[in-house]
Coordinates of C-alpha atoms and ligand atoms in Angstrom, one line a residue:
X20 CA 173.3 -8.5 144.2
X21 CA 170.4 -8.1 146.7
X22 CA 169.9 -11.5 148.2
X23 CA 166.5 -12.2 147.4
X24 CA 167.9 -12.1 144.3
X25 CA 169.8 -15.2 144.7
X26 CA 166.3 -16.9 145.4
X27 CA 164.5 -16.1 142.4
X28 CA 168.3 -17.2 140.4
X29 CA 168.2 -20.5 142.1
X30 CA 165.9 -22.2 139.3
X31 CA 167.6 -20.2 136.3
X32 CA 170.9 -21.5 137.0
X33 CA 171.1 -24.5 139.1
X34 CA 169.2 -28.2 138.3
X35 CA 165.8 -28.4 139.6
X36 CA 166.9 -31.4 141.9
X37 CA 165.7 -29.9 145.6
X38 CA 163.1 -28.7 147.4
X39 CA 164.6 -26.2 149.1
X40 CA 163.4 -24.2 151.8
X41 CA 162.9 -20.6 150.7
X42 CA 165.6 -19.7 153.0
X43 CA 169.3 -18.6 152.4
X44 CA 171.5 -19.2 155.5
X45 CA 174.5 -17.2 155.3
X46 CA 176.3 -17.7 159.0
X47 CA 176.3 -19.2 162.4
X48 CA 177.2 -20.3 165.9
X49 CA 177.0 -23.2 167.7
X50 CA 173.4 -24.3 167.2
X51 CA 172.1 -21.6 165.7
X52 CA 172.4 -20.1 162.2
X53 CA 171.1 -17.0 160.6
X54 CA 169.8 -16.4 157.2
X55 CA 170.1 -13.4 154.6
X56 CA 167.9 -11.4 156.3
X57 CA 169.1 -11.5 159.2
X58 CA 166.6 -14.0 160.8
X59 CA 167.7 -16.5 163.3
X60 CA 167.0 -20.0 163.5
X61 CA 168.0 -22.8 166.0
X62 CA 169.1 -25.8 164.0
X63 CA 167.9 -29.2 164.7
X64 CA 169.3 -30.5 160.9
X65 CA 172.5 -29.4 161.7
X66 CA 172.9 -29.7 157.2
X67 CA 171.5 -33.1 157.9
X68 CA 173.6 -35.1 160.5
X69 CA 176.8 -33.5 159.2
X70 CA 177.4 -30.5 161.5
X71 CA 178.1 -32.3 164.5
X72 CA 179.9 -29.5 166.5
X73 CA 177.6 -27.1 165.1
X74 CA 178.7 -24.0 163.5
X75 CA 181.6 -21.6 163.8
X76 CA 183.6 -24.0 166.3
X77 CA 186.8 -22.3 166.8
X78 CA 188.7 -25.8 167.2
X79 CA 187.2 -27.3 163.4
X80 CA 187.5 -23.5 161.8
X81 CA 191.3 -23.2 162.9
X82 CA 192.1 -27.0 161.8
X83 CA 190.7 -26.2 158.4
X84 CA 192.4 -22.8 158.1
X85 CA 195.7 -23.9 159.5
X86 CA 195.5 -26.9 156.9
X87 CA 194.5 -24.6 154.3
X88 CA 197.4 -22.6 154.2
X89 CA 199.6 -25.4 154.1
X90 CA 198.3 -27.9 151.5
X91 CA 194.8 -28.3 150.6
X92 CA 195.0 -31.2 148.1
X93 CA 198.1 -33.4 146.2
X94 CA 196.4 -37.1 145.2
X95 CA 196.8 -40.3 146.8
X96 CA 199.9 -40.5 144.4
X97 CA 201.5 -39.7 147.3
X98 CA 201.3 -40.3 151.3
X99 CA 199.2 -38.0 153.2
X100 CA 200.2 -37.3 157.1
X101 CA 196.5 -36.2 158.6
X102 CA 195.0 -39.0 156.3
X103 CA 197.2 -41.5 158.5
X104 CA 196.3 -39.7 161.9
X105 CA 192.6 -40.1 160.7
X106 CA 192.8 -43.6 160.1
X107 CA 194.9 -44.6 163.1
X108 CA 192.2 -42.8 165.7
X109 CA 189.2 -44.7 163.7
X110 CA 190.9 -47.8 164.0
X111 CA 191.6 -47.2 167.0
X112 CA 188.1 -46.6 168.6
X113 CA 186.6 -49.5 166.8
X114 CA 186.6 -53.0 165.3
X115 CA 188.2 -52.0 161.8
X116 CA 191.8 -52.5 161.3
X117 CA 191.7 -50.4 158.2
X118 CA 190.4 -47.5 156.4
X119 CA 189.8 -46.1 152.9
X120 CA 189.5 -42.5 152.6
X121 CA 186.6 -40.9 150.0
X122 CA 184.2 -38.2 149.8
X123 CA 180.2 -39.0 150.9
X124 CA 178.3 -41.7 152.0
X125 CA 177.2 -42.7 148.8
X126 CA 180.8 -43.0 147.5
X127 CA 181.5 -44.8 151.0
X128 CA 178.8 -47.6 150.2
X129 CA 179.8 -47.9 146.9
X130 CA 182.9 -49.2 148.4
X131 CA 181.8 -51.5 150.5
X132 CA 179.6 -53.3 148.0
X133 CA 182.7 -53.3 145.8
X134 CA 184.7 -54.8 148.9
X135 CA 182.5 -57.2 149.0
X136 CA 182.0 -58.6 145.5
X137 CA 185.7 -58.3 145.2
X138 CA 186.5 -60.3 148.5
X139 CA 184.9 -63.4 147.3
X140 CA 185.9 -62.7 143.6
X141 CA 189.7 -63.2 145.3
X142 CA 188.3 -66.7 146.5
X143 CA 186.9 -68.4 143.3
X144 CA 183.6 -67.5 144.8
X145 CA 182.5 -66.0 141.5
X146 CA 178.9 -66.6 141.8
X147 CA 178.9 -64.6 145.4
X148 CA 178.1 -61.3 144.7
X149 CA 174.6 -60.7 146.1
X150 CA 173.7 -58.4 148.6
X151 CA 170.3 -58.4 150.7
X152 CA 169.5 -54.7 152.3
X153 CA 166.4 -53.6 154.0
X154 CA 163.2 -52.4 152.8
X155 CA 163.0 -48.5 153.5
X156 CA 166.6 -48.2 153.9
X157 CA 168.6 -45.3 152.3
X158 CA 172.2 -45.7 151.1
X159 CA 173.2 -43.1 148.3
X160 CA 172.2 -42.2 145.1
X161 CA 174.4 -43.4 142.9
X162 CA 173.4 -46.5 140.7
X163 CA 174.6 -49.4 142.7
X164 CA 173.8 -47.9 146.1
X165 CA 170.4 -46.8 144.7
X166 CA 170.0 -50.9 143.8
X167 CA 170.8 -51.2 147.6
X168 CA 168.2 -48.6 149.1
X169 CA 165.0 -50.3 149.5
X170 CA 162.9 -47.7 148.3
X171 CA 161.5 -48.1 144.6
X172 CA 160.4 -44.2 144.2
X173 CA 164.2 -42.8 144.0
X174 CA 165.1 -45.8 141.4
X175 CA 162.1 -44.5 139.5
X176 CA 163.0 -43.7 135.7
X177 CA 166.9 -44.6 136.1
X178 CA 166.6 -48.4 135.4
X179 CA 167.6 -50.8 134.6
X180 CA 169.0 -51.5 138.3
X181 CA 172.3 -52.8 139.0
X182 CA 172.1 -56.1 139.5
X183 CA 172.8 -58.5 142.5
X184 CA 170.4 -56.7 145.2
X185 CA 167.6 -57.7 147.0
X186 CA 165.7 -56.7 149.9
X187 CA 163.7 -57.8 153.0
X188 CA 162.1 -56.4 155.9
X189 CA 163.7 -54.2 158.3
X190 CA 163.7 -55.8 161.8
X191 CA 162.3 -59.4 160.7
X192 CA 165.0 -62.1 161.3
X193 CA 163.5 -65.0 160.3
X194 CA 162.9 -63.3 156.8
X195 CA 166.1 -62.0 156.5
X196 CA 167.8 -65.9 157.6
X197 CA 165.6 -67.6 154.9
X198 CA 166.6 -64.9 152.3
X199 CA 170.5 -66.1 152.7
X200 CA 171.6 -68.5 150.1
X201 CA 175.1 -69.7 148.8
X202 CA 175.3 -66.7 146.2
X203 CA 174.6 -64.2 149.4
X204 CA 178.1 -62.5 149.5
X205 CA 176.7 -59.6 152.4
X206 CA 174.2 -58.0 154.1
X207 CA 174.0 -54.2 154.3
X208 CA 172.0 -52.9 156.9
X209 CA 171.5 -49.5 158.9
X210 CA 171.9 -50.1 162.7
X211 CA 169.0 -47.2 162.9
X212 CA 167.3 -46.5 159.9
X213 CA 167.4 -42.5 159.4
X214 CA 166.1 -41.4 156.0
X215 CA 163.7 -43.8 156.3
X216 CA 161.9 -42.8 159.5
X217 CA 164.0 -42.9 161.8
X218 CA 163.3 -47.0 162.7
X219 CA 165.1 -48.8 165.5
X220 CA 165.5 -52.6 165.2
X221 CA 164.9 -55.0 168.2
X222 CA 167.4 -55.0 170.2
X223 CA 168.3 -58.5 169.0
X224 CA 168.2 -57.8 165.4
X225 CA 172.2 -56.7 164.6
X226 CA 173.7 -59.5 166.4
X227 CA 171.8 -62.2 165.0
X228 CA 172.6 -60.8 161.7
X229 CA 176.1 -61.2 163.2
X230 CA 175.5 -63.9 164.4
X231 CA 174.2 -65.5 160.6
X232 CA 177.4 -63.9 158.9
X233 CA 179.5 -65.8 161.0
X234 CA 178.3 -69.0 160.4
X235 CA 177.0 -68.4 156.3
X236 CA 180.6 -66.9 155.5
X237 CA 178.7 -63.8 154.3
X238 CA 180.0 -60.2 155.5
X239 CA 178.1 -58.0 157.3
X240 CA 178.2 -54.2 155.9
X241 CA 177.0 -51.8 158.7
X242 CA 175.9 -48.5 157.4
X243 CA 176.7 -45.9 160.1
X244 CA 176.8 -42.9 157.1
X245 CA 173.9 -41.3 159.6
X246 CA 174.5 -42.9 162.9
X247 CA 178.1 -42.8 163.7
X248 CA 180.5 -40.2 164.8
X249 CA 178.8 -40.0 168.2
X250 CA 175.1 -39.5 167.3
X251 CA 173.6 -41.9 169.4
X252 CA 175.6 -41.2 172.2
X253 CA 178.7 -44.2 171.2
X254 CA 181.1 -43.4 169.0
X255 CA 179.1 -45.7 166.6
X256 CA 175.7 -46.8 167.1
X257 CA 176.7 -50.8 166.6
X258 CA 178.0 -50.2 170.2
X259 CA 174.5 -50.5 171.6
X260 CA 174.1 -53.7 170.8
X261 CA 177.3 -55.7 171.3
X262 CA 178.3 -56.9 167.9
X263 CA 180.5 -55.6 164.9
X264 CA 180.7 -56.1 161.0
X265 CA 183.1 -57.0 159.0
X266 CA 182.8 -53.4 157.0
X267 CA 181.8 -50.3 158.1
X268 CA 180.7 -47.3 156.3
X269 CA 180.6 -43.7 157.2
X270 CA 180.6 -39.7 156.4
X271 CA 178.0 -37.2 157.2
X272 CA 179.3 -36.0 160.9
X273 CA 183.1 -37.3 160.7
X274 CA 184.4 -33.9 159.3
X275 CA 181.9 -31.6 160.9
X276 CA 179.9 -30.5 157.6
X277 CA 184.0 -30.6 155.4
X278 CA 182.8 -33.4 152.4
X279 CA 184.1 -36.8 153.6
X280 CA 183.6 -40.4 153.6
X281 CA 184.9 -43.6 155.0
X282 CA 185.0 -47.6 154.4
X283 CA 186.4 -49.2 157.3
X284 CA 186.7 -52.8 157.3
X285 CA 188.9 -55.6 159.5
X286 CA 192.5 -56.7 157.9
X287 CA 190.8 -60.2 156.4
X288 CA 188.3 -57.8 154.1
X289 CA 190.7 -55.1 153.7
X290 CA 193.3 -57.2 152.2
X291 CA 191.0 -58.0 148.8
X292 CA 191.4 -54.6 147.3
X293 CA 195.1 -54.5 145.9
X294 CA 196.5 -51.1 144.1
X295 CA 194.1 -50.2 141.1
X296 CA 190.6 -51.7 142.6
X297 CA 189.4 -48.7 144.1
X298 CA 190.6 -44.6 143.9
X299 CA 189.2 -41.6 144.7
X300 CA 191.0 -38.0 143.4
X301 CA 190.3 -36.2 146.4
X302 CA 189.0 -38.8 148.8
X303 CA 191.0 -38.3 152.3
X304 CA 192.6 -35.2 151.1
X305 CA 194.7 -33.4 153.8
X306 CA 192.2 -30.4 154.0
X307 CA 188.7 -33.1 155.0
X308 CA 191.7 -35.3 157.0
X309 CA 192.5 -32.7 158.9
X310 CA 188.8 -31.2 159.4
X311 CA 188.1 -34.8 160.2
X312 CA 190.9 -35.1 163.2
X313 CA 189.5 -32.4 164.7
X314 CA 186.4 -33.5 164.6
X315 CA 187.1 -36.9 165.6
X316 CA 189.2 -35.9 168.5
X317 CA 186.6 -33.8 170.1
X318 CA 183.8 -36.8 169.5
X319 CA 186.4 -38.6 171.6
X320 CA 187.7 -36.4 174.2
X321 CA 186.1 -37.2 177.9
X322 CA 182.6 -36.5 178.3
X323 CA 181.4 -35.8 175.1
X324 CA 179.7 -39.0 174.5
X325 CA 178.6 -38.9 177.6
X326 CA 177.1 -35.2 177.1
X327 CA 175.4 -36.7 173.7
X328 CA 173.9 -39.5 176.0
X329 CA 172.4 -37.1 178.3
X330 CA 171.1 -34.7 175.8
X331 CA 169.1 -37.5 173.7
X332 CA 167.7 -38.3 177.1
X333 CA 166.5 -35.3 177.4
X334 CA 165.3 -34.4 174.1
X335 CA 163.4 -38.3 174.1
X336 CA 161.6 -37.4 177.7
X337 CA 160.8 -34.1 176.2
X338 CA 159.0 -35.8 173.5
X339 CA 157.5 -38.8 174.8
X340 CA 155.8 -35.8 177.3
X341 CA 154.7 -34.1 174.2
X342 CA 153.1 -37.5 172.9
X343 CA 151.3 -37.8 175.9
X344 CA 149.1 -34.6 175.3
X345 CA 149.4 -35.1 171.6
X346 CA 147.3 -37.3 170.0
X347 CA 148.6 -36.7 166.6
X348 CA 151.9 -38.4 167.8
X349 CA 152.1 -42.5 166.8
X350 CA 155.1 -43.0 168.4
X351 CA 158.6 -41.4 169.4
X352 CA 161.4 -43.2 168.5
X353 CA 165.1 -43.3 168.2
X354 CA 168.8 -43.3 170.6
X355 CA 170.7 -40.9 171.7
X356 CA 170.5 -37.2 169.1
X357 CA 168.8 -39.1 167.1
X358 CA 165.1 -38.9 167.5
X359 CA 161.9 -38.6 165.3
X360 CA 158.3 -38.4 166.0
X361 CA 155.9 -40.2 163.6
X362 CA 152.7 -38.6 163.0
X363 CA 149.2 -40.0 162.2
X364 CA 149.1 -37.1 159.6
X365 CA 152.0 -35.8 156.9
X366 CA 154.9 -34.1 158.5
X367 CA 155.7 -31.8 155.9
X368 CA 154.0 -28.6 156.8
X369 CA 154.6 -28.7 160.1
X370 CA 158.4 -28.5 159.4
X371 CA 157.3 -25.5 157.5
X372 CA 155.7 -24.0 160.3
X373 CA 158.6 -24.7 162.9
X374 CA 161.0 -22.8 160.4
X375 CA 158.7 -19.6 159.8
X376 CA 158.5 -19.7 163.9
X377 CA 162.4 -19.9 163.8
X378 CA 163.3 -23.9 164.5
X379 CA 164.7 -26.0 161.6
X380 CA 163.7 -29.8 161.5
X381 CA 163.6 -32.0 158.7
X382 CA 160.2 -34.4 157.5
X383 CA 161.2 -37.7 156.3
X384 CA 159.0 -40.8 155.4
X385 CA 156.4 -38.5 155.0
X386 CA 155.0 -38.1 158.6
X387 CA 158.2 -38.0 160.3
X388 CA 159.9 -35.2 162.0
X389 CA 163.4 -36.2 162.6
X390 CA 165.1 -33.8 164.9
X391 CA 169.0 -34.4 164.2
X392 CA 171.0 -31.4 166.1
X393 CA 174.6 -30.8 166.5
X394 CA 175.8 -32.8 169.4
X395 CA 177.2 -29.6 171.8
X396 CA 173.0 -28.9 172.0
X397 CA 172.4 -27.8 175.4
X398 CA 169.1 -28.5 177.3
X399 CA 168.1 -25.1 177.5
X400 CA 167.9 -25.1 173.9
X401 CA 166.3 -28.6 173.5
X402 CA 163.7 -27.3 175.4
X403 CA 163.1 -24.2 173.2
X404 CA 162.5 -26.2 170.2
X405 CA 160.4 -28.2 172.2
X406 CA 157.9 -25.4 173.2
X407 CA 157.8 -24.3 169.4
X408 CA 157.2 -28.1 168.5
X409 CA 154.1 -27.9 170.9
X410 CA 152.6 -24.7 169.8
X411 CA 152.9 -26.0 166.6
X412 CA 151.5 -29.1 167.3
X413 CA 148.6 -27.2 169.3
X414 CA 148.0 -25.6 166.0
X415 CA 146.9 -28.8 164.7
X416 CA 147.6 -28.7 160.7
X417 CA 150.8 -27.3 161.1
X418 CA 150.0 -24.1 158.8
Ligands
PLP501 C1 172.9 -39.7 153.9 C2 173.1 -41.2 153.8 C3 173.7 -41.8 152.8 C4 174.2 -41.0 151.5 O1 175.2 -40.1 151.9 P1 175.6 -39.0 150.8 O2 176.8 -38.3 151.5 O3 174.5 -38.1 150.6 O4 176.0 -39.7 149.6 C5 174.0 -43.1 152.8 N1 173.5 -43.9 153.9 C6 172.9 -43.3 154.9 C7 172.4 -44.2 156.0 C8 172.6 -41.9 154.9 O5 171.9 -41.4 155.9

């Protein structure tokens, strides 16, 4: 089959759920990918957040195959050795003590909201089961986690919602403080909100959310599902500034593109779940355990947070400059390879134009361009999306 065909099959056989880019990408290396054609493109999505070591990486392509061939899949019915190497170098590198294995972020959050109804369930707390999130936040698309994202348009047409959510304004304490009541059981926030705009708190925002956990008795869900695994130059972003929940959730980056999730939470929350709360088929299967370790080992080994540090340096000097001789550009925002501009006009077709000139980014929030590249991007090539950005931006109307 010729592979325009494929194109023209997409909306005959598959549900109409995407807007997809009319682009098939069939290979790649390091941060660049190449599509049916034969076109290049240098890749500032990296398949949204996930391919952290960008693509073809000898080390990730070897643990997968070598795993392959050995066992790709048996059920938690049974003890799995890279699932335990996984969830001893997590644990190790942050505040959790343990870890529960499952397939997306979504599936991750779902957890976690779970965890937490359940943990005050166990302690006659049956009336504490609410959870306040943030306006413009983005947790999954599943029903409860849809409840949780504060962003009426996806829960459009799929009511009624689950119950026991509500939801306050990003980045407003006070707001947040007066929202908690006896029935609050958690708070779920993202330390940088990414699908919705790529929106950093004030600095002082997580830790007095911390800080009102602590002395409300509620727990304090962090959402790294974008954000961790290195992207903002720590291992997870809560690092920057100086506090820790009680349960974590990630998944996009941890296996390097390989489907995986995590909920990690501290012994005292851990210990609610008992056998038969909470399962997952395939969730921390040896094959996404094993592309995880690899992963995970290479996030950690010397330097290479220090190399994702540097490089969102860069890439946030690069724009700011760019702001200064654009007008269109509101603000640049974001930490570490995490980084958006917000534009006083819709983003959309200038993401367009970047891909037809050969540089993938991604529009979110509808005027911003979120520039999310595997973490082993090099300055050199930081720079090259950045002179397309600007000829683009020249352009005006991006089109
Ligand atoms: C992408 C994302 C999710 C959902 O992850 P899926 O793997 O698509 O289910 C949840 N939370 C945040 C912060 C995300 O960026």
């Amino acid at each position: 089959m010729e592979s325009m065909d494929f194109l023209a099959m997409n909306g005959r056989y598959l549900f109409n759920t995407y807007g997809r880019n009319p682009v098939m990408l069939v290979e790649g290396t390091g941060c660049r990918v190449r599509d049916s054609e034969g076109k290049e493109y240098l890749d500032f999505i990296a398949g949204l957040a996930a391919c952290i070591l960008g693509h073809g990486h000898e080390r990730l392509a070897d643990a997968i195959c070598k795993q392959a061939r050995k066992l790709v899949h048996v059920s938690n019915l049974f003890h799995i050795e890279p699932q335990i190497r996984l969830a001893k170098l997590l644990t190790e590198h942050c505040f959790a003590d343990k870890v529960f294995f499952c397939n997306s972020g979504a599936e991750a959050n779902e957890g976690a909201i779970k965890l937490a109804r359940k943990y005050f369930h166990e302690r006659g707390e049956h009336d504490r089961y609410h959870i306040i999130t943030m306006d413009n936040s983005f947790h999954g698309r599943t029903l409860a986690t849809l409840a949780a994202t504060g962003q009426t348009k996806y829960r459009k047409g799929f009511e009624p919602d689950v119950q026991g959510f509500s939801h306050v304004p990003f980045g407003e304490f006070e707001t947040l403080e007066r929202a908690v009541s006896s029935t609050t059981a958690a708070v779920l926030v993202e330390p940088i909100q990414g699908e919705g705009g790529v929106r950093v708190p004030p600095s002082d925002f997580l830790p007095n959310i911390s800080k009102l956990c602590d002395d409300t008795g509620c727990l304090l869900i962090l959402d790294e599902v974008q954000t961790g695994m290195g992207r903002t130059g720590k291992f997870f972003a809560h690092e920057h500034f100086g506090m820790t929940p009680d349960i974590m959730t990630v998944a996009k980056g941890m296996a390097g593109g390989v489907a995986i999730g995590a909920l990690l939470a501290t012994d005292r929350v851990a210990q609610a779940f008992v056998p038969g709360n909470h399962a997952s088929t395939f969730g921390g299967n040896p094959l996404a355990c094993a592309a995880g370790l690899a992963v995970t080992d290479e996030v950690l080994s010397d330097g290479f947070l220090k190399h994702v540090e540097a490089r969102g340096r860069h890439l946030e000097s690069r724009l700011q400059s760019l702001a200064q001789r654009h007008d269109m550009i509101r603000e640049v925002r974001g930490i570490g390879l995490i980084q958006a501009i917000d534009l006083d006009r819709p983003g959309a077709a200038f993401a367009s134009t970047m891909r037809d000139k050969g540089v993938l980014i991604n529009c979110t929030a509808e005027t911003v361009l979120r520039f999310l590249p595997p973490l082993i991007v090099t300055d050199a090539e930081i720079d090259e999306m950045i002179a397309v950005l600007d000829s683009v931006l020249m352009d005006g109307r991006g089109s």
